[in-house]
Coordinates of C-alpha atoms in Angstrom, one line a residue:
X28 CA -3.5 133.9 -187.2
X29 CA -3.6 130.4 -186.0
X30 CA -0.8 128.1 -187.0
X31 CA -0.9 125.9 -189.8
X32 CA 0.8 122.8 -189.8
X33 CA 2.5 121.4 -192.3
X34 CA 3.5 117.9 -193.0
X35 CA 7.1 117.4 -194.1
X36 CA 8.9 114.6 -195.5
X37 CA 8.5 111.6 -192.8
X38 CA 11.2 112.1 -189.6
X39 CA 11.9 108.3 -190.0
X40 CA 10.6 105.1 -191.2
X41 CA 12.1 102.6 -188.9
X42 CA 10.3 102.2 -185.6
X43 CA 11.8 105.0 -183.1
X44 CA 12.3 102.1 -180.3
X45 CA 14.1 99.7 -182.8
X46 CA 16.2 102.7 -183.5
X47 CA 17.0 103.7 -180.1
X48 CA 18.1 100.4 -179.3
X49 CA 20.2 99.6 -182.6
X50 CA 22.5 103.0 -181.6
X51 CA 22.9 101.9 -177.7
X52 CA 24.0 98.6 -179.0
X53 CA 26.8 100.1 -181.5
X54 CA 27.6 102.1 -179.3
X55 CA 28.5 100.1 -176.2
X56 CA 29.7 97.8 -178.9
X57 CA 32.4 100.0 -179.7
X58 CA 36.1 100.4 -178.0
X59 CA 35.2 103.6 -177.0
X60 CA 32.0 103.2 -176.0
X61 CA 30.1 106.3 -176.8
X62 CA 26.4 107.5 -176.8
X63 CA 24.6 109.5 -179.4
X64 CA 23.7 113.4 -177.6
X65 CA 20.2 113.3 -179.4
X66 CA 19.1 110.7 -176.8
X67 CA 19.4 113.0 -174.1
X68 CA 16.2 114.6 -174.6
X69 CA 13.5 112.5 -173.3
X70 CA 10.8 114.5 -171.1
X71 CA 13.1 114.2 -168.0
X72 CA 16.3 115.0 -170.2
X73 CA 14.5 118.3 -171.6
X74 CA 13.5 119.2 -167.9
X75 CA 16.6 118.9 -166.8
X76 CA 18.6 121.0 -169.4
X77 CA 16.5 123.7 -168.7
X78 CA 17.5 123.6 -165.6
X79 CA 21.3 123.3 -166.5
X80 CA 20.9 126.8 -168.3
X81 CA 19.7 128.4 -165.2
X82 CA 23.2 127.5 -163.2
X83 CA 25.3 130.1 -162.5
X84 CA 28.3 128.3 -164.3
X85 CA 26.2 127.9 -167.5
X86 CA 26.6 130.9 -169.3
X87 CA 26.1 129.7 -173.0
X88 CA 21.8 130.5 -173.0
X89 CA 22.2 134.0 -170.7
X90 CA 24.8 135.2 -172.9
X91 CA 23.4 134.5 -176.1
X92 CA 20.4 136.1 -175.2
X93 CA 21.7 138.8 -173.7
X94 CA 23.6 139.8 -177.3
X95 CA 20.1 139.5 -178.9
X96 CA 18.5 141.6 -176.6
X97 CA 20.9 144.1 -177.1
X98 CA 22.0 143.9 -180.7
X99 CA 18.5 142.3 -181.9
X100 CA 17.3 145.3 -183.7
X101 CA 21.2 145.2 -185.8
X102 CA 20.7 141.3 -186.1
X103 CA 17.2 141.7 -187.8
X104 CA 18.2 144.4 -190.2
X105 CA 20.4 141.9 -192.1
X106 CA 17.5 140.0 -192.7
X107 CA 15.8 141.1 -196.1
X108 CA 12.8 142.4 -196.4
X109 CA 9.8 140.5 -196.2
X110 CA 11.8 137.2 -195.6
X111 CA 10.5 134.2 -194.7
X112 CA 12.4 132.9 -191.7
X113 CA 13.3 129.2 -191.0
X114 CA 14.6 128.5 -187.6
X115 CA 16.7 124.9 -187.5
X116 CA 15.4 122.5 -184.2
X117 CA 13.2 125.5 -183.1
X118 CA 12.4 123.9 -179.8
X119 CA 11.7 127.1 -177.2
X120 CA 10.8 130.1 -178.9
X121 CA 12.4 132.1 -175.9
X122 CA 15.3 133.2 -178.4
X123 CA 13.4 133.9 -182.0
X124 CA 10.8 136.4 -179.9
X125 CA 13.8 138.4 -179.4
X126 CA 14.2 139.3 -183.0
X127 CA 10.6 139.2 -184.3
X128 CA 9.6 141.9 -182.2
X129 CA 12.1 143.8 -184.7
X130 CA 10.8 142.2 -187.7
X131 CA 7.2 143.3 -188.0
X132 CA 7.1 142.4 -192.0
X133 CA 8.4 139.1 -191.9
X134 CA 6.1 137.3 -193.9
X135 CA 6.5 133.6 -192.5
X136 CA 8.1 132.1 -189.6
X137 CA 8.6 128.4 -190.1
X138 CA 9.8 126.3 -187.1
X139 CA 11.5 123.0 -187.7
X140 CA 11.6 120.6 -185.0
X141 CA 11.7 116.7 -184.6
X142 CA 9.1 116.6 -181.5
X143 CA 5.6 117.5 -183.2
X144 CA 3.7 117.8 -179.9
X145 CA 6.1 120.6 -178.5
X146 CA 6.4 122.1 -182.2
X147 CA 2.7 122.5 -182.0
X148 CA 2.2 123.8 -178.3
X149 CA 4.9 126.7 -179.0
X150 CA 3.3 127.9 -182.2
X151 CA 0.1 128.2 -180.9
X152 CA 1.3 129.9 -178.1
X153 CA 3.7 132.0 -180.7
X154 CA 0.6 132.7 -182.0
X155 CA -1.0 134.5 -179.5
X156 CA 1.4 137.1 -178.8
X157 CA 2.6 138.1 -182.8
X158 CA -1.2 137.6 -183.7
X159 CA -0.1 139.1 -187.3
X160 CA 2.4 136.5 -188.1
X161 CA 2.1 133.7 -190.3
X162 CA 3.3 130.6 -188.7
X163 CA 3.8 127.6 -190.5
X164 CA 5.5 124.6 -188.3
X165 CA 7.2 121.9 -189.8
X166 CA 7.4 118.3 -187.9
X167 CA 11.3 117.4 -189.1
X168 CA 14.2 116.3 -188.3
X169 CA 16.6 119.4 -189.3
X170 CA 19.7 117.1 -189.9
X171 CA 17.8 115.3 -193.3
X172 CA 16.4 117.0 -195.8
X173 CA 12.9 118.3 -195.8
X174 CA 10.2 120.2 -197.6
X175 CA 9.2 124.0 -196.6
X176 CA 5.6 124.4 -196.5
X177 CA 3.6 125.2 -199.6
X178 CA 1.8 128.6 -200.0
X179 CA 5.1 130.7 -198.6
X180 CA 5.4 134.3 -199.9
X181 CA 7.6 133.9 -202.5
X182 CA 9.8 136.4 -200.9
X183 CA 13.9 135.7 -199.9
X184 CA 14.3 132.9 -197.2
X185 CA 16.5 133.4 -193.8
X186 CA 17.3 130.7 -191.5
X187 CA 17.9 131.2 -187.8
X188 CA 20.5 128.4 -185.8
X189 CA 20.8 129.6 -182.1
X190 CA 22.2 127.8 -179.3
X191 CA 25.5 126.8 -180.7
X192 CA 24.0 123.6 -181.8
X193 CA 26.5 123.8 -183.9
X194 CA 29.4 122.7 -182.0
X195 CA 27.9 119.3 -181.0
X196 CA 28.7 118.3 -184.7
X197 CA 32.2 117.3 -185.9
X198 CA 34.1 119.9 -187.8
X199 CA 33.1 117.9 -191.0
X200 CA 29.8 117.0 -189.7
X201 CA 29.1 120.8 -189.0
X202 CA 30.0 122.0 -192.2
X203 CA 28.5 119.5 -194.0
X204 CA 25.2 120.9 -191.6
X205 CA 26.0 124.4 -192.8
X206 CA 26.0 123.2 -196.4
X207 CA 22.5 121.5 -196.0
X208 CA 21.3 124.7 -194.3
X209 CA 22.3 126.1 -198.0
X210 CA 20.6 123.7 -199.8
X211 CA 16.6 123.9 -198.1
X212 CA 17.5 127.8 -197.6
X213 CA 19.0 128.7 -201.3
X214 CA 20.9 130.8 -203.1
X215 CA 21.4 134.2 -201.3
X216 CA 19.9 133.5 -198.3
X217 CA 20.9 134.8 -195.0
X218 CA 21.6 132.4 -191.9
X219 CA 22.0 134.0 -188.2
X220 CA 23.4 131.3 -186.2
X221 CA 25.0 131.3 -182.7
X222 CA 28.1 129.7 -182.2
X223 CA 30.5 129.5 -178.6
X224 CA 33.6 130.5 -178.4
X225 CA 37.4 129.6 -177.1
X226 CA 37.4 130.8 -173.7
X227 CA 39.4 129.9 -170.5
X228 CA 39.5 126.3 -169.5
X229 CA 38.6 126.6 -166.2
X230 CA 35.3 128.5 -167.2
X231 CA 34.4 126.0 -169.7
X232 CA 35.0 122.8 -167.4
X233 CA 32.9 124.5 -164.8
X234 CA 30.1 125.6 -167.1
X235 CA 28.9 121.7 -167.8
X236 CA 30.5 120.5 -164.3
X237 CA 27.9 122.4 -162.5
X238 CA 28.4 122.5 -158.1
X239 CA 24.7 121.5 -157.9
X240 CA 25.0 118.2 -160.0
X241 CA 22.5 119.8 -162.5
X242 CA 24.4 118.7 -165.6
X243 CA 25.7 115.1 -163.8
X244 CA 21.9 114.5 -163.7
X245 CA 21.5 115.3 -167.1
X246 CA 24.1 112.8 -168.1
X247 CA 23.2 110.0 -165.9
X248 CA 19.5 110.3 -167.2
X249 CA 20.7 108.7 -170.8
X250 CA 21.4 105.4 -168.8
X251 CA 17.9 105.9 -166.9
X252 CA 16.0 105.9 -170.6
X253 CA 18.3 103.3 -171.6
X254 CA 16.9 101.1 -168.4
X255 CA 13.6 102.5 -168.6
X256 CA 13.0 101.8 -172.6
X257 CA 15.1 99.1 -173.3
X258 CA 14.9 97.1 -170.1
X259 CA 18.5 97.2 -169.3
X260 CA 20.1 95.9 -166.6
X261 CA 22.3 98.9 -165.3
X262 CA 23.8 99.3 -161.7
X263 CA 22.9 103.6 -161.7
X264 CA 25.6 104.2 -158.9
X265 CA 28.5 102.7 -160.7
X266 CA 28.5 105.4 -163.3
X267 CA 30.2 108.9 -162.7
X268 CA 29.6 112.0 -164.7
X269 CA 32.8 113.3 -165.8
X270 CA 33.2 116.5 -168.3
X271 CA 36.7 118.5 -169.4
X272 CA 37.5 121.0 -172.2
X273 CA 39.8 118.8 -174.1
X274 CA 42.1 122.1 -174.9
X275 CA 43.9 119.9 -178.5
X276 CA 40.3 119.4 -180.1
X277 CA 39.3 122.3 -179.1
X278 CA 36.0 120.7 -177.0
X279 CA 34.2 120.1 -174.0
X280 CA 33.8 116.1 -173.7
X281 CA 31.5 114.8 -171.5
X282 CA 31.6 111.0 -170.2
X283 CA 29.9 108.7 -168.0
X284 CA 32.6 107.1 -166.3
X285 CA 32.3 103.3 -164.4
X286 CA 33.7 103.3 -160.8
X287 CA 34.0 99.6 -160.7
X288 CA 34.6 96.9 -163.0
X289 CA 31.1 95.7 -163.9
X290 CA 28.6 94.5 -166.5
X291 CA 25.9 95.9 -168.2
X292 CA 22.7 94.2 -170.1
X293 CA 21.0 95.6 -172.6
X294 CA 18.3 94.0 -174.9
X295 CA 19.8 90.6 -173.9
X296 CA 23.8 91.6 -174.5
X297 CA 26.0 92.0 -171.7
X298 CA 28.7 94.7 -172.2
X299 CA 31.9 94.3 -169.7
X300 CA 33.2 97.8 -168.2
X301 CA 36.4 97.9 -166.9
X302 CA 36.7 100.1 -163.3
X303 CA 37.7 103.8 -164.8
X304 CA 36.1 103.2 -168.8
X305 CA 34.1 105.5 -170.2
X306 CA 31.3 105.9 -172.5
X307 CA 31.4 109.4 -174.5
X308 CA 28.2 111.0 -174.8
X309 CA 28.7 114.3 -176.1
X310 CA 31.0 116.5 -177.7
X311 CA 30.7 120.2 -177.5
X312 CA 32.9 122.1 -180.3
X313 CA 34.2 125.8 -179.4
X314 CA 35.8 127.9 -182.2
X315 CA 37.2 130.9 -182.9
X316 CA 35.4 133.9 -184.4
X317 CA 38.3 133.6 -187.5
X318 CA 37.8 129.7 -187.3
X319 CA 34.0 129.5 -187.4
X320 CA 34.4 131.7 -190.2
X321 CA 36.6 129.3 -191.9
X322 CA 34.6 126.7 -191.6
X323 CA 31.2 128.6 -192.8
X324 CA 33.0 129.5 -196.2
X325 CA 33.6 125.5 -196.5
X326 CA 30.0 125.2 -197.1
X327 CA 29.5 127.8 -199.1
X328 CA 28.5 131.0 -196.9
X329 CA 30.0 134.4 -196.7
X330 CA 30.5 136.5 -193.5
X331 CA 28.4 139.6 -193.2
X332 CA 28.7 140.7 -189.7
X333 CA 29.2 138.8 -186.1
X334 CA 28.1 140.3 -182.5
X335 CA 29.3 139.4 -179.4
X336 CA 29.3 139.9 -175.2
X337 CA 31.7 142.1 -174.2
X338 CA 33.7 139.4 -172.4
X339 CA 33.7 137.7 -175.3
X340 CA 32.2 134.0 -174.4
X341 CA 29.7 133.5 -177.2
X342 CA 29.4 134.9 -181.1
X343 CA 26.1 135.2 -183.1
X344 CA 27.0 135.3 -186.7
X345 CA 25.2 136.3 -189.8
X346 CA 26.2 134.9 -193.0
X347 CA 25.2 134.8 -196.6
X348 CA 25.0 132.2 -198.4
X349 CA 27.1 132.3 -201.6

């Protein structure tokens, strides 16, 4: 069955550039300058976390697959019958294959993603390999609300969050996220979600500190689409990529950190840097199993079950929403 895709409420009105730029000027307007994490993923940016997942340090993707390989069959059977499944920033489709091959009367899957183009190219490609399965892509960003598709069976509705997306939210941001998952899913729906959990500091620091400079890349590249799309004047070399499990908050921070004292242009506004300042570009929340919990019974869902590794690193959970 070929795809249909669906048009959803519009991502955004305002003109992408004009909002790219309007977010890199707040933030380096700020006393802690920060950058907003959504920005990492240009082409290069997208290339380049795929290759972070492949480090031996990175264990979050491996790990997280690895429990749905095993436990995928247990994961799917708390999904009702004849559901209608929603996954959240689908992107890759590498991690929902592993439960639809245990879900052969699912009677929609409906992937929600901001980038239409590589929405498209894995449904069709979905497509081909669960020939049987309806597929109804949505073009949305999964943060705001949106419409599902017309003509879904009118069947229970399941949402699926992998990745422990999750974390890169604020505690109030991510239940506030949980809550909206509530809303488009409604009431009595079930929500498998992956979510990363408290481990050793060293592990964690290594895991986005990567030996082959994988992840440093990764950061570095924000300030290359910055110069690239915005014309800024930025000196590359002067920026370090730093990152550290900040053990208080409970979360990796990653920075890009000025080895001189400097200045930086963009769109026509200079920015001074101080040697040693930082700008904070992402924020990686770990949790508890107990604490996650917590937090998902904020927003209104119910624990059913939770799997993990047996070292313990990462947590899929399933909940219900209330």
């Amino acid at each position: 069955m070929n795809p249909v895709f669906t048009d959803a409420t519009p991502i955004a009105a305002i003109d992408a550039e004009q909002q790219f730029r309007a977010d890199v000027l707040a933030g380096l307007s700020a006393q802690q300058k920060f950058l907003s994490a959504k920005y990492f993923y240009d082409a290069a940016g997208s290339d380049l976390f795929e290759a972070i997942t492949r480090q031996p340090e990175y264990y979050p993707t491996r790990t997280e697959i690895g429990i749905l390989d095993k436990q995928g069959a247990e994961i799917a059977a708390t999904l009702p019958a004849r559901a209608n499944l929603v996954e959240f920033g689908s992107g890759s489709t590498a991690k929902v294959r592993r439960l639809l091959v245990h879900l052969p009367d699912l009677a929609a899957y409906v992937p929600v993603d901001v980038s239409e183009s590589f929405l498209r190219s894995e449904a069709n490609a979905l497509a081909i390999d669960f020939p049987q399965l309806a597929i109804a892509p949505v073009a949305a960003d999964f943060t705001r609300a949106f419409t599902l598709p017309d003509g879904l069976s009118h069947g229970a509705v399941a949402g699926f969050f992998p990745g422990s997306t999750i974390g890169n939210f604020e505690p109030p941001q991510a239940a506030h996220l949980l809550a909206h998952f509530g809303r488009v899913l409604g009431r009595g729906a079930t929500l498998i979600i992956g979510v990363d959990l408290v481990k050793e500091k060293a592990v964690l620091d290594a895991a986005y500190d990567d030996a082959a400079g994988v992840t440093a890349a990764f950061n570095r590249n924000l300030l290359v689409r910055i110069q690239r799309e915005l014309g800024a004047d930025i000196d590359l070399n002067a920026f370090a990529h730093r990152a550290f499990f900040n053990v208080a908050a409970s979360r990796i921070e990653m920075h890009l950190v000025s080895r001189i004292a400097h200045t930086v242009t963009v769109a026509g506004r200079a920015f001074r840097f101080e040697a040693g300042e930082t700008i904070h570009t992402e924020n990686s929340y770990k949790y508890t199993i107990d604490r996650f919990r917590d937090l998902a019974a904020e927003a209104g869902w119910t624990p059913r079950a939770v799997w993990t590794d047996s070292e313990a690193l990462f947590s899929i959970h399933a909940l219900v929403r209330s």
